[in-house]
Amino acid sequence: MVSLSIPQSRYLNVRSFLLLGVALVSSIAFAQSPMSRIWVNMSHEENPGNQILIGYTDMATLDVDPGFDSALAPMGNCLSSLIGSERYVIQARPGFEASDVVPLALHAESSGTFTIWLDHADGVFEQGQAIYLYDSVANTCSELSAAPYVFTSESGDFNSRFQLLYQTTTLDLAESLRDAVSVYNDAGILTVHTGSETASQIQVFDLQGRELAQMMASTATTSLPSLVAEQQVRLVRIVYPSGRVLVRKVLF
């Protein structure tokens, strides 16, 4: 009987070819306007992972931009950027601002040691602009433009662990917003107060990155009654309409 399976080496080549086609379309779009881009790689121990592209151009928005953005279908261990809850291997964002925060997602098919590093960059990043990687689980902020970041992870999907930053002061947003944000247990119900700026979405994850609850926010104070209190550490991800993301840790 003839086998229809694809050898691993050919599978990687097919995967690379498909991603190359996607990247070519987006690269043509990026070439139409001034841009600043970063290429970030991820690998799992001795196994190759993938590469993502984050590009800044005045022609893009924080929403999905056809002709620029390219979605990622997780195949093996891979890294991606997020637009809402959807994963992208190429994402265009508006003209560069150092206060921007880019949420990243990790798809780990196996546990072990992973490495994230900067492959290359252009535009403002060639002029000394630093690039940081924030790990909410380890609570560390590393300069990715200076050295690779090595970490361990269990298998699974982790949509709230990592963020790309360009200045460390953006970790907690502006001072006034940071001081006003609170996450607390109100009579057995997890409640989030987002400060003077109303958030667009609130997500709750466990320390393994599994999403436990999600709610679209319409007021400054949001309750999540569906979440059961278990006295466990939870990560609350607050997404603002401006694209800013704040992650708070709470015992609930």
Short mmCIF file of C-alpha atoms in Angstrom, two decimals:
data_model
loop_
_atom_site.label_atom_id
_atom_site.label_comp_id
_atom_site.label_asym_id
_atom_site.label_seq_id
_atom_site.Cartn_x
_atom_site.Cartn_y
_atom_site.Cartn_z
CA MET A 1 0.00 0.00 0.00
CA VAL A 2 1.32 3.44 -0.90
CA SER A 3 1.77 5.77 2.09
CA LEU A 4 0.40 9.31 1.77
CA SER A 5 2.32 10.61 4.80
CA ILE A 6 4.87 13.39 4.31
CA PRO A 7 8.35 12.84 5.79
CA GLN A 8 9.22 15.32 8.53
CA SER A 9 11.89 17.05 6.42
CA ARG A 10 9.46 17.55 3.54
CA TYR A 11 6.72 18.65 5.94
CA LEU A 12 8.98 21.44 7.19
CA ASN A 13 9.77 22.43 3.61
CA VAL A 14 6.07 22.53 2.68
CA ARG A 15 5.32 24.55 5.78
CA SER A 16 8.15 26.97 4.99
CA PHE A 17 6.93 27.32 1.40
CA LEU A 18 3.38 28.15 2.50
CA LEU A 19 4.58 30.72 5.02
CA LEU A 20 6.93 32.18 2.41
CA GLY A 21 3.97 32.78 0.08
CA VAL A 22 2.07 34.52 2.85
CA ALA A 23 5.12 36.60 3.76
CA LEU A 24 5.64 37.61 0.11
CA VAL A 25 2.14 39.09 -0.15
CA SER A 26 2.61 41.06 3.07
CA SER A 27 6.11 42.17 2.12
CA ILE A 28 4.77 43.67 -1.11
CA ALA A 29 2.18 45.60 0.91
CA PHE A 30 4.80 46.80 3.41
CA ALA A 31 7.01 47.99 0.58
CA GLN A 32 4.40 50.57 -0.41
CA SER A 33 5.02 52.76 2.66
CA PRO A 34 7.81 53.77 5.10
CA MET A 35 8.10 51.08 7.75
CA SER A 36 9.91 49.78 10.77
CA ARG A 37 9.95 46.00 11.17
CA ILE A 38 11.21 43.34 13.54
CA TRP A 39 11.59 39.63 12.87
CA VAL A 40 11.40 37.43 15.98
CA ASN A 41 12.28 33.72 16.07
CA MET A 42 11.37 30.95 18.47
CA SER A 43 12.78 27.45 18.87
CA HIS A 44 12.16 24.48 21.17
CA GLU A 45 15.39 22.88 22.41
CA GLU A 46 17.02 21.48 19.26
CA ASN A 47 13.88 21.75 17.13
CA PRO A 48 13.10 24.69 14.85
CA GLY A 49 10.04 26.73 15.64
CA ASN A 50 8.96 29.67 13.51
CA GLN A 51 9.46 33.35 12.79
CA ILE A 52 7.01 36.23 13.16
CA LEU A 53 7.08 39.73 11.71
CA ILE A 54 5.80 42.87 13.43
CA GLY A 55 5.75 45.92 11.15
CA TYR A 56 4.89 49.56 11.75
CA THR A 57 3.46 51.74 8.98
CA ASP A 58 1.06 54.68 8.77
CA MET A 59 -1.07 52.60 6.40
CA ALA A 60 -2.02 50.07 9.10
CA THR A 61 -4.43 49.93 12.06
CA LEU A 62 -4.66 47.84 15.23
CA ASP A 63 -7.43 45.80 13.60
CA VAL A 64 -6.99 43.23 10.82
CA ASP A 65 -5.49 44.88 7.73
CA PRO A 66 -6.00 42.79 4.55
CA GLY A 67 -2.86 42.82 2.44
CA PHE A 68 -0.67 43.29 5.51
CA ASP A 69 -1.70 40.82 8.21
CA SER A 70 -1.36 37.06 7.78
CA ALA A 71 -3.05 34.61 10.16
CA LEU A 72 -1.20 31.66 11.65
CA ALA A 73 -2.57 28.13 11.86
CA PRO A 74 -0.57 26.55 14.73
CA MET A 75 1.69 23.78 13.42
CA GLY A 76 4.17 22.43 15.93
CA ASN A 77 5.72 24.77 18.48
CA CYS A 78 5.13 28.31 17.29
CA LEU A 79 4.97 31.94 18.32
CA SER A 80 2.45 34.48 17.03
CA SER A 81 1.15 37.97 17.69
CA LEU A 82 -2.47 38.57 18.66
CA ILE A 83 -5.19 40.72 17.14
CA GLY A 84 -7.96 40.26 19.67
CA SER A 85 -7.83 36.51 20.32
CA GLU A 86 -6.69 35.55 16.79
CA ARG A 87 -3.08 34.58 16.02
CA TYR A 88 -0.97 36.16 13.29
CA VAL A 89 2.45 35.33 11.90
CA ILE A 90 2.66 38.77 10.25
CA GLN A 91 1.04 41.80 11.81
CA ALA A 92 1.07 45.43 10.72
CA ARG A 93 0.49 48.14 13.32
CA PRO A 94 0.16 51.94 13.01
CA GLY A 95 3.19 54.24 12.84
CA PHE A 96 5.70 53.36 15.56
CA GLU A 97 5.29 54.73 19.08
CA ALA A 98 7.57 53.62 21.90
CA SER A 99 4.53 53.17 24.18
CA ASP A 100 3.12 50.38 21.99
CA VAL A 101 2.60 46.93 23.56
CA VAL A 102 2.32 43.83 21.35
CA PRO A 103 0.66 40.76 22.92
CA LEU A 104 2.20 37.45 21.85
CA ALA A 105 0.84 33.89 21.94
CA LEU A 106 2.80 30.68 22.42
CA HIS A 107 1.59 27.34 21.07
CA ALA A 108 3.67 24.58 22.70
CA GLU A 109 2.97 21.06 21.51
CA SER A 110 5.53 19.71 23.96
CA SER A 111 7.03 20.89 27.22
CA GLY A 112 10.66 21.82 27.66
CA THR A 113 13.06 24.70 27.09
CA PHE A 114 12.27 27.39 24.54
CA THR A 115 14.26 30.31 23.15
CA ILE A 116 12.93 33.57 21.71
CA TRP A 117 15.36 35.88 19.96
CA LEU A 118 15.53 38.84 17.60
CA ASP A 119 16.55 37.76 14.08
CA HIS A 120 16.88 41.23 12.52
CA ALA A 121 15.13 44.58 12.27
CA ASP A 122 14.97 47.78 10.22
CA GLY A 123 13.61 51.32 10.41
CA VAL A 124 13.70 52.88 13.88
CA PHE A 125 15.07 49.63 15.29
CA GLU A 126 18.28 50.14 13.32
CA GLN A 127 18.72 53.48 15.05
CA GLY A 128 19.06 52.14 18.59
CA GLN A 129 15.42 51.62 19.61
CA ALA A 130 15.41 48.86 22.24
CA ILE A 131 13.05 45.87 22.09
CA TYR A 132 11.94 44.18 25.31
CA LEU A 133 10.15 40.90 26.01
CA TYR A 134 7.95 40.78 29.11
CA ASP A 135 7.22 37.36 30.65
CA SER A 136 4.22 37.65 32.99
CA VAL A 137 4.79 34.19 34.49
CA ALA A 138 8.42 34.83 35.43
CA ASN A 139 7.63 38.54 35.99
CA THR A 140 10.75 39.53 34.06
CA CYS A 141 11.45 42.07 31.34
CA SER A 142 14.44 41.23 29.12
CA GLU A 143 16.03 43.30 26.38
CA LEU A 144 15.48 41.07 23.35
CA SER A 145 17.61 43.36 21.18
CA ALA A 146 20.59 42.55 23.42
CA ALA A 147 20.27 38.79 24.05
CA PRO A 148 17.96 35.80 23.43
CA TYR A 149 15.39 34.93 26.09
CA VAL A 150 15.35 31.33 27.36
CA PHE A 151 12.41 29.94 29.33
CA THR A 152 10.61 26.71 30.17
CA SER A 153 6.97 25.87 29.52
CA GLU A 154 4.49 23.07 29.75
CA SER A 155 2.61 22.06 26.61
CA GLY A 156 -0.50 24.05 25.72
CA ASP A 157 -1.65 27.43 24.44
CA PHE A 158 -0.49 30.54 26.28
CA ASN A 159 -2.08 33.78 25.12
CA SER A 160 -1.23 36.04 28.03
CA ARG A 161 2.33 35.18 29.00
CA PHE A 162 4.40 37.37 26.65
CA GLN A 163 4.40 40.97 25.42
CA LEU A 164 6.77 42.93 23.21
CA LEU A 165 7.61 46.35 24.67
CA TYR A 166 9.79 49.25 23.59
CA GLN A 167 10.14 51.03 26.92
CA THR A 168 9.94 49.45 30.35
CA THR A 169 7.61 52.14 31.69
CA THR A 170 4.81 50.67 29.56
CA LEU A 171 4.70 47.54 31.70
CA ASP A 172 2.04 49.04 33.95
CA LEU A 173 0.67 51.66 31.53
CA ALA A 174 0.73 55.29 32.56
CA GLU A 175 1.11 56.04 36.29
CA SER A 176 -2.43 57.35 36.70
CA LEU A 177 -3.96 54.36 34.91
CA ARG A 178 -1.79 51.86 36.76
CA ASP A 179 -2.71 53.25 40.16
CA ALA A 180 -6.42 53.25 39.29
CA VAL A 181 -6.61 49.62 38.08
CA SER A 182 -7.70 47.05 40.65
CA VAL A 183 -8.67 43.36 40.58
CA TYR A 184 -10.40 41.99 43.65
CA ASN A 185 -12.78 39.40 45.15
CA ASP A 186 -16.18 40.98 45.75
CA ALA A 187 -18.28 38.51 47.76
CA GLY A 188 -16.98 35.55 45.78
CA ILE A 189 -17.10 37.28 42.38
CA LEU A 190 -13.94 38.35 40.56
CA THR A 191 -14.28 42.06 39.83
CA VAL A 192 -12.04 44.24 37.66
CA HIS A 193 -11.93 48.04 37.82
CA THR A 194 -10.06 49.35 34.78
CA GLY A 195 -9.48 52.91 35.90
CA SER A 196 -10.41 56.07 34.02
CA GLU A 197 -10.23 54.25 30.66
CA THR A 198 -12.86 51.58 29.97
CA ALA A 199 -11.35 48.34 28.70
CA SER A 200 -12.67 46.55 25.63
CA GLN A 201 -11.98 43.00 26.80
CA ILE A 202 -11.06 41.17 29.99
CA GLN A 203 -9.61 37.64 30.04
CA VAL A 204 -8.63 35.42 32.96
CA PHE A 205 -5.95 32.72 32.69
CA ASP A 206 -4.35 30.23 35.06
CA LEU A 207 -0.56 30.05 35.40
CA GLN A 208 -0.43 27.44 32.62
CA GLY A 209 -1.94 29.97 30.21
CA ARG A 210 -5.36 28.29 29.93
CA GLU A 211 -8.19 30.75 29.45
CA LEU A 212 -10.74 30.43 32.27
CA ALA A 213 -13.08 33.31 31.47
CA GLN A 214 -13.55 36.12 28.96
CA MET A 215 -15.87 39.10 28.89
CA MET A 216 -16.33 42.16 26.71
CA ALA A 217 -16.22 45.24 28.93
CA SER A 218 -18.56 48.20 28.53
CA THR A 219 -18.07 49.97 31.87
CA ALA A 220 -15.10 50.79 34.09
CA THR A 221 -16.07 48.00 36.52
CA THR A 222 -16.66 44.48 35.24
CA SER A 223 -17.66 41.36 37.19
CA LEU A 224 -17.08 37.77 36.07
CA PRO A 225 -19.69 35.71 37.97
CA SER A 226 -19.03 32.56 35.92
CA LEU A 227 -15.54 32.16 37.41
CA VAL A 228 -15.41 29.93 40.49
CA ALA A 229 -13.17 31.06 43.35
CA GLU A 230 -10.55 28.37 44.08
CA GLN A 231 -7.87 30.41 45.92
CA GLN A 232 -5.48 29.97 43.01
CA VAL A 233 -3.21 32.50 41.33
CA ARG A 234 -4.92 33.92 38.24
CA LEU A 235 -3.64 36.24 35.51
CA VAL A 236 -6.14 38.91 34.49
CA ARG A 237 -5.48 40.37 31.04
CA ILE A 238 -7.07 43.77 30.44
CA VAL A 239 -7.20 44.98 26.82
CA TYR A 240 -7.90 48.66 26.13
CA PRO A 241 -9.34 50.10 22.88
CA SER A 242 -6.02 51.88 22.25
CA GLY A 243 -4.29 48.50 21.99
CA ARG A 244 -2.63 48.72 25.40
CA VAL A 245 -2.60 45.51 27.44
CA LEU A 246 -2.26 45.22 31.21
CA VAL A 247 -1.75 41.90 33.02
CA ARG A 248 -2.51 41.71 36.74
CA LYS A 249 -1.91 38.74 39.03
CA VAL A 250 -4.54 37.96 41.67
CA LEU A 251 -5.32 35.18 44.15
CA PHE A 252 -8.85 34.02 43.49
#
